[in-house]
Amino acid sequence: MTDLPANITAVAHQIDAEARRRRFGHQGGVVWLTGLSGSGKSTIGVALEAHLFAAGMNAVLLDGDNLRHGLTSDLGFSPDDRRENLRRVGEVAALFAKSGAIVITALISPYSEDRARARKAANGQFIEVYVAADLDTCKARDPKGPYAKAISGEISEFTGVSAPYEVPTAPDLRIDTTITDLDACVAAIATEAKVRFIGDMSA
């Protein structure tokens, strides 16, 4: 990261994290869904956002495909562009979390170093969820058609076909979508989020 110019000074907020916790009934934090394309990240993210919102929580979903229409529309899929994509999303997610929101991100995020950077940006208020599904299952699902295009050569640098995916070695939660249905996936993540971000509100 480059050094900031000398004339850049951070602005102090009048509303601190504790005030936001009291207002929303929970701390802000990031639920980071990572896994291969087709593993179920977006499906889980959409359902989890609705579940937490229905439970009265301030939840927002940042989906990787949606963000590439705006925030990261200038980036491709080279290793450097992927790193910059995840750096931006990690910083935005951290800003939302600091505002008191529970942020759900759904991105392949193939590199462990980038996921660690996102965790650091969130100042530890971070749940890494590995959405697991084997490559053959993901290829068979192929909900948006990229595997067929990657295999035919139409898409280069595609994770799982022509680019690597570094499987999380110690995720906070592992969800296997080949054996667990959507409701159970959402329930498991929501339970973890409530434990981590609500905790004891009497403190």
mmCIF file of C-alpha atoms in Angstrom:
data_model
loop_
_atom_site.group_PDB
_atom_site.id
_atom_site.type_symbol
_atom_site.label_atom_id
_atom_site.label_comp_id
_atom_site.label_asym_id
_atom_site.label_seq_id
_atom_site.Cartn_x
_atom_site.Cartn_y
_atom_site.Cartn_z
ATOM 1 C CA MET A 1 0.000 0.000 0.000
ATOM 2 C CA THR A 2 1.341 3.438 -0.880
ATOM 3 C CA ASP A 3 1.862 6.058 1.822
ATOM 4 C CA LEU A 4 -0.922 8.619 2.147
ATOM 5 C CA PRO A 5 -0.139 12.219 1.225
ATOM 6 C CA ALA A 6 0.738 14.405 4.194
ATOM 7 C CA ASN A 7 -2.436 16.464 3.772
ATOM 8 C CA ILE A 8 -4.783 13.469 4.237
ATOM 9 C CA THR A 9 -6.227 13.355 7.769
ATOM 10 C CA ALA A 10 -8.789 10.860 9.009
ATOM 11 C CA VAL A 11 -12.088 12.330 10.243
ATOM 12 C CA ALA A 12 -13.222 11.338 13.728
ATOM 13 C CA HIS A 13 -16.861 10.221 14.008
ATOM 14 C CA GLN A 14 -19.167 11.227 16.848
ATOM 15 C CA ILE A 15 -20.955 7.856 16.723
ATOM 16 C CA ASP A 16 -18.820 5.008 18.027
ATOM 17 C CA ALA A 17 -19.164 1.240 17.620
ATOM 18 C CA GLU A 18 -20.906 0.836 20.972
ATOM 19 C CA ALA A 19 -23.600 3.379 20.061
ATOM 20 C CA ARG A 20 -24.226 1.535 16.799
ATOM 21 C CA ARG A 21 -24.388 -1.792 18.647
ATOM 22 C CA ARG A 22 -27.053 -0.397 20.974
ATOM 23 C CA ARG A 23 -29.038 1.067 18.066
ATOM 24 C CA PHE A 24 -29.071 -2.064 15.879
ATOM 25 C CA GLY A 25 -28.967 -4.709 18.595
ATOM 26 C CA HIS A 26 -25.764 -6.241 17.274
ATOM 27 C CA GLN A 27 -22.219 -5.419 16.286
ATOM 28 C CA GLY A 28 -21.221 -4.875 12.699
ATOM 29 C CA GLY A 29 -19.260 -7.625 11.004
ATOM 30 C CA VAL A 30 -18.478 -9.472 7.791
ATOM 31 C CA VAL A 31 -19.665 -12.928 6.734
ATOM 32 C CA TRP A 32 -17.323 -13.855 3.882
ATOM 33 C CA LEU A 33 -18.628 -16.662 1.642
ATOM 34 C CA THR A 34 -15.853 -18.217 -0.444
ATOM 35 C CA GLY A 35 -15.920 -21.191 -2.785
ATOM 36 C CA LEU A 36 -15.858 -22.286 -6.398
ATOM 37 C CA SER A 37 -18.266 -20.869 -8.953
ATOM 38 C CA GLY A 38 -21.419 -22.962 -8.692
ATOM 39 C CA SER A 39 -20.829 -23.951 -5.073
ATOM 40 C CA GLY A 40 -23.884 -21.989 -3.952
ATOM 41 C CA LYS A 41 -22.414 -18.767 -2.529
ATOM 42 C CA SER A 42 -24.851 -16.340 -4.157
ATOM 43 C CA THR A 43 -27.879 -18.521 -3.442
ATOM 44 C CA ILE A 44 -26.875 -18.790 0.208
ATOM 45 C CA GLY A 45 -25.996 -15.088 0.391
ATOM 46 C CA VAL A 46 -29.393 -13.968 -0.879
ATOM 47 C CA ALA A 47 -31.238 -16.303 1.486
ATOM 48 C CA LEU A 48 -29.012 -15.394 4.444
ATOM 49 C CA GLU A 49 -29.547 -11.671 3.902
ATOM 50 C CA ALA A 50 -33.330 -12.192 3.930
ATOM 51 C CA HIS A 51 -33.123 -14.442 6.998
ATOM 52 C CA LEU A 52 -31.069 -11.987 9.059
ATOM 53 C CA PHE A 53 -33.190 -9.038 7.929
ATOM 54 C CA ALA A 54 -36.371 -10.872 8.937
ATOM 55 C CA ALA A 55 -34.760 -11.446 12.343
ATOM 56 C CA GLY A 56 -34.406 -7.675 12.754
ATOM 57 C CA MET A 57 -30.737 -7.435 11.861
ATOM 58 C CA ASN A 58 -29.177 -4.777 9.644
ATOM 59 C CA ALA A 59 -27.879 -7.093 6.910
ATOM 60 C CA VAL A 60 -26.599 -6.307 3.420
ATOM 61 C CA LEU A 61 -25.294 -8.581 0.651
ATOM 62 C CA LEU A 62 -22.320 -7.692 -1.549
ATOM 63 C CA ASP A 63 -22.340 -10.207 -4.399
ATOM 64 C CA GLY A 64 -19.244 -10.509 -6.552
ATOM 65 C CA ASP A 65 -21.058 -10.557 -9.895
ATOM 66 C CA ASN A 66 -23.133 -7.514 -8.965
ATOM 67 C CA LEU A 67 -20.067 -5.574 -7.824
ATOM 68 C CA ARG A 68 -18.355 -6.229 -11.149
ATOM 69 C CA HIS A 69 -21.090 -4.126 -12.785
ATOM 70 C CA GLY A 70 -19.948 -1.081 -10.815
ATOM 71 C CA LEU A 71 -17.289 -0.962 -8.121
ATOM 72 C CA THR A 72 -14.907 -3.312 -9.909
ATOM 73 C CA SER A 73 -16.138 -3.021 -13.500
ATOM 74 C CA ASP A 74 -12.682 -1.875 -14.613
ATOM 75 C CA LEU A 75 -11.008 -5.119 -13.495
ATOM 76 C CA GLY A 76 -10.458 -8.384 -15.303
ATOM 77 C CA PHE A 77 -9.623 -11.830 -13.938
ATOM 78 C CA SER A 78 -5.834 -11.880 -13.923
ATOM 79 C CA PRO A 79 -4.260 -12.652 -10.526
ATOM 80 C CA ASP A 80 -3.457 -8.956 -9.995
ATOM 81 C CA ASP A 81 -6.971 -7.858 -10.957
ATOM 82 C CA ARG A 82 -8.503 -10.484 -8.683
ATOM 83 C CA ARG A 83 -6.394 -9.224 -5.792
ATOM 84 C CA GLU A 84 -7.463 -5.638 -6.433
ATOM 85 C CA ASN A 85 -11.093 -6.761 -6.771
ATOM 86 C CA LEU A 86 -10.959 -8.435 -3.358
ATOM 87 C CA ARG A 87 -9.026 -5.560 -1.788
ATOM 88 C CA ARG A 88 -11.777 -3.140 -2.811
ATOM 89 C CA VAL A 89 -14.588 -5.417 -1.681
ATOM 90 C CA GLY A 90 -12.837 -6.115 1.623
ATOM 91 C CA GLU A 91 -12.438 -2.413 2.326
ATOM 92 C CA VAL A 92 -16.058 -1.636 1.389
ATOM 93 C CA ALA A 93 -17.305 -4.529 3.523
ATOM 94 C CA ALA A 94 -15.240 -3.232 6.451
ATOM 95 C CA LEU A 95 -16.755 0.256 6.047
ATOM 96 C CA PHE A 96 -20.279 -1.190 6.101
ATOM 97 C CA ALA A 97 -19.375 -3.261 9.165
ATOM 98 C CA LYS A 98 -18.029 -0.185 10.953
ATOM 99 C CA SER A 99 -21.386 1.488 10.290
ATOM 100 C CA GLY A 100 -23.068 -1.338 12.229
ATOM 101 C CA ALA A 101 -24.184 -3.575 9.357
ATOM 102 C CA ILE A 102 -23.701 -7.300 9.040
ATOM 103 C CA VAL A 103 -22.179 -7.589 5.589
ATOM 104 C CA ILE A 104 -22.442 -10.805 3.591
ATOM 105 C CA THR A 105 -20.003 -11.144 0.708
ATOM 106 C CA ALA A 106 -20.338 -13.833 -1.951
ATOM 107 C CA LEU A 107 -17.155 -14.075 -4.003
ATOM 108 C CA ILE A 108 -14.971 -16.914 -5.234
ATOM 109 C CA SER A 109 -11.991 -15.169 -3.552
ATOM 110 C CA PRO A 110 -9.545 -17.902 -4.569
ATOM 111 C CA TYR A 111 -6.424 -16.731 -2.733
ATOM 112 C CA SER A 112 -5.922 -17.224 1.007
ATOM 113 C CA GLU A 113 -3.773 -14.090 1.237
ATOM 114 C CA ASP A 114 -6.649 -11.937 -0.047
ATOM 115 C CA ARG A 115 -9.136 -13.485 2.365
ATOM 116 C CA ALA A 116 -6.705 -12.817 5.215
ATOM 117 C CA ARG A 117 -6.429 -9.187 4.102
ATOM 118 C CA ALA A 118 -10.235 -8.863 4.149
ATOM 119 C CA ARG A 119 -10.304 -10.311 7.673
ATOM 120 C CA LYS A 120 -7.705 -7.780 8.788
ATOM 121 C CA ALA A 121 -9.676 -4.900 7.213
ATOM 122 C CA ALA A 122 -12.717 -5.989 9.246
ATOM 123 C CA ASN A 123 -10.622 -5.794 12.415
ATOM 124 C CA GLY A 124 -11.429 -9.372 13.346
ATOM 125 C CA GLN A 125 -15.211 -8.964 13.072
ATOM 126 C CA PHE A 126 -15.134 -11.579 10.334
ATOM 127 C CA ILE A 127 -16.561 -15.036 9.686
ATOM 128 C CA GLU A 128 -14.948 -16.934 6.820
ATOM 129 C CA VAL A 129 -17.415 -19.476 5.453
ATOM 130 C CA TYR A 130 -16.072 -22.046 3.032
ATOM 131 C CA VAL A 131 -18.951 -23.030 0.761
ATOM 132 C CA ALA A 132 -17.681 -26.424 -0.306
ATOM 133 C CA ALA A 133 -18.656 -28.387 -3.385
ATOM 134 C CA ASP A 134 -16.439 -30.580 -5.525
ATOM 135 C CA LEU A 135 -15.485 -29.380 -8.984
ATOM 136 C CA ASP A 136 -17.539 -32.025 -10.827
ATOM 137 C CA THR A 137 -20.676 -30.945 -8.952
ATOM 138 C CA CYS A 138 -20.003 -27.285 -9.718
ATOM 139 C CA LYS A 139 -19.450 -28.095 -13.392
ATOM 140 C CA ALA A 140 -22.707 -30.049 -13.493
ATOM 141 C CA ARG A 141 -24.602 -27.178 -11.876
ATOM 142 C CA ASP A 142 -22.935 -24.457 -13.985
ATOM 143 C CA PRO A 143 -25.856 -22.051 -13.219
ATOM 144 C CA LYS A 144 -24.519 -19.144 -15.270
ATOM 145 C CA GLY A 145 -22.685 -21.163 -17.924
ATOM 146 C CA PRO A 146 -19.039 -20.158 -17.281
ATOM 147 C CA TYR A 147 -17.629 -23.673 -16.921
ATOM 148 C CA ALA A 148 -18.731 -24.659 -20.404
ATOM 149 C CA LYS A 149 -17.183 -21.472 -21.776
ATOM 150 C CA ALA A 150 -13.976 -21.958 -19.780
ATOM 151 C CA ILE A 151 -13.590 -25.555 -20.930
ATOM 152 C CA SER A 152 -14.131 -24.507 -24.558
ATOM 153 C CA GLY A 153 -11.533 -21.745 -24.194
ATOM 154 C CA GLU A 154 -13.960 -18.821 -24.401
ATOM 155 C CA ILE A 155 -13.050 -17.737 -20.853
ATOM 156 C CA SER A 156 -9.428 -17.649 -19.660
ATOM 157 C CA GLU A 157 -8.180 -17.481 -16.054
ATOM 158 C CA PHE A 158 -11.293 -19.263 -14.760
ATOM 159 C CA THR A 159 -11.030 -20.644 -11.228
ATOM 160 C CA GLY A 160 -11.131 -24.420 -11.084
ATOM 161 C CA VAL A 161 -10.389 -24.819 -14.792
ATOM 162 C CA SER A 162 -7.464 -22.593 -15.769
ATOM 163 C CA ALA A 163 -6.789 -20.754 -12.495
ATOM 164 C CA PRO A 164 -6.241 -22.101 -8.962
ATOM 165 C CA TYR A 165 -8.465 -22.051 -5.898
ATOM 166 C CA GLU A 166 -6.743 -22.183 -2.516
ATOM 167 C CA VAL A 167 -9.091 -24.117 -0.237
ATOM 168 C CA PRO A 168 -9.390 -22.510 3.237
ATOM 169 C CA THR A 169 -7.372 -24.542 5.716
ATOM 170 C CA ALA A 170 -9.090 -23.232 8.845
ATOM 171 C CA PRO A 171 -12.366 -21.488 7.950
ATOM 172 C CA ASP A 172 -14.661 -20.338 10.740
ATOM 173 C CA LEU A 173 -17.391 -22.451 9.167
ATOM 174 C CA ARG A 174 -17.478 -25.090 6.427
ATOM 175 C CA ILE A 175 -20.737 -25.701 4.578
ATOM 176 C CA ASP A 176 -20.915 -28.610 2.112
ATOM 177 C CA THR A 177 -23.699 -27.846 -0.348
ATOM 178 C CA THR A 178 -23.522 -31.311 -1.899
ATOM 179 C CA ILE A 179 -25.035 -32.828 1.246
ATOM 180 C CA THR A 180 -26.691 -29.854 3.017
ATOM 181 C CA ASP A 181 -29.849 -28.157 1.794
ATOM 182 C CA LEU A 182 -30.253 -24.389 1.548
ATOM 183 C CA ASP A 183 -32.290 -23.928 4.723
ATOM 184 C CA ALA A 184 -29.748 -25.858 6.786
ATOM 185 C CA CYS A 185 -26.856 -23.893 5.256
ATOM 186 C CA VAL A 186 -28.527 -20.581 6.089
ATOM 187 C CA ALA A 187 -29.446 -21.713 9.599
ATOM 188 C CA ALA A 188 -25.863 -22.759 10.383
ATOM 189 C CA ILE A 189 -24.363 -19.477 9.181
ATOM 190 C CA ALA A 190 -27.077 -17.378 10.841
ATOM 191 C CA THR A 191 -26.462 -19.130 14.155
ATOM 192 C CA GLU A 192 -22.740 -18.365 13.929
ATOM 193 C CA ALA A 193 -23.430 -14.744 12.980
ATOM 194 C CA LYS A 194 -25.810 -14.253 15.894
ATOM 195 C CA VAL A 195 -23.314 -15.736 18.355
ATOM 196 C CA ARG A 196 -20.469 -13.617 17.025
ATOM 197 C CA PHE A 197 -22.238 -10.324 16.380
ATOM 198 C CA ILE A 198 -25.072 -10.210 18.925
ATOM 199 C CA GLY A 199 -23.529 -11.904 21.928
ATOM 200 C CA ASP A 200 -24.516 -10.591 25.339
ATOM 201 C CA MET A 201 -26.333 -7.277 24.826
ATOM 202 C CA SER A 202 -26.511 -6.716 28.593
ATOM 203 C CA ALA A 203 -22.771 -6.095 28.747
#
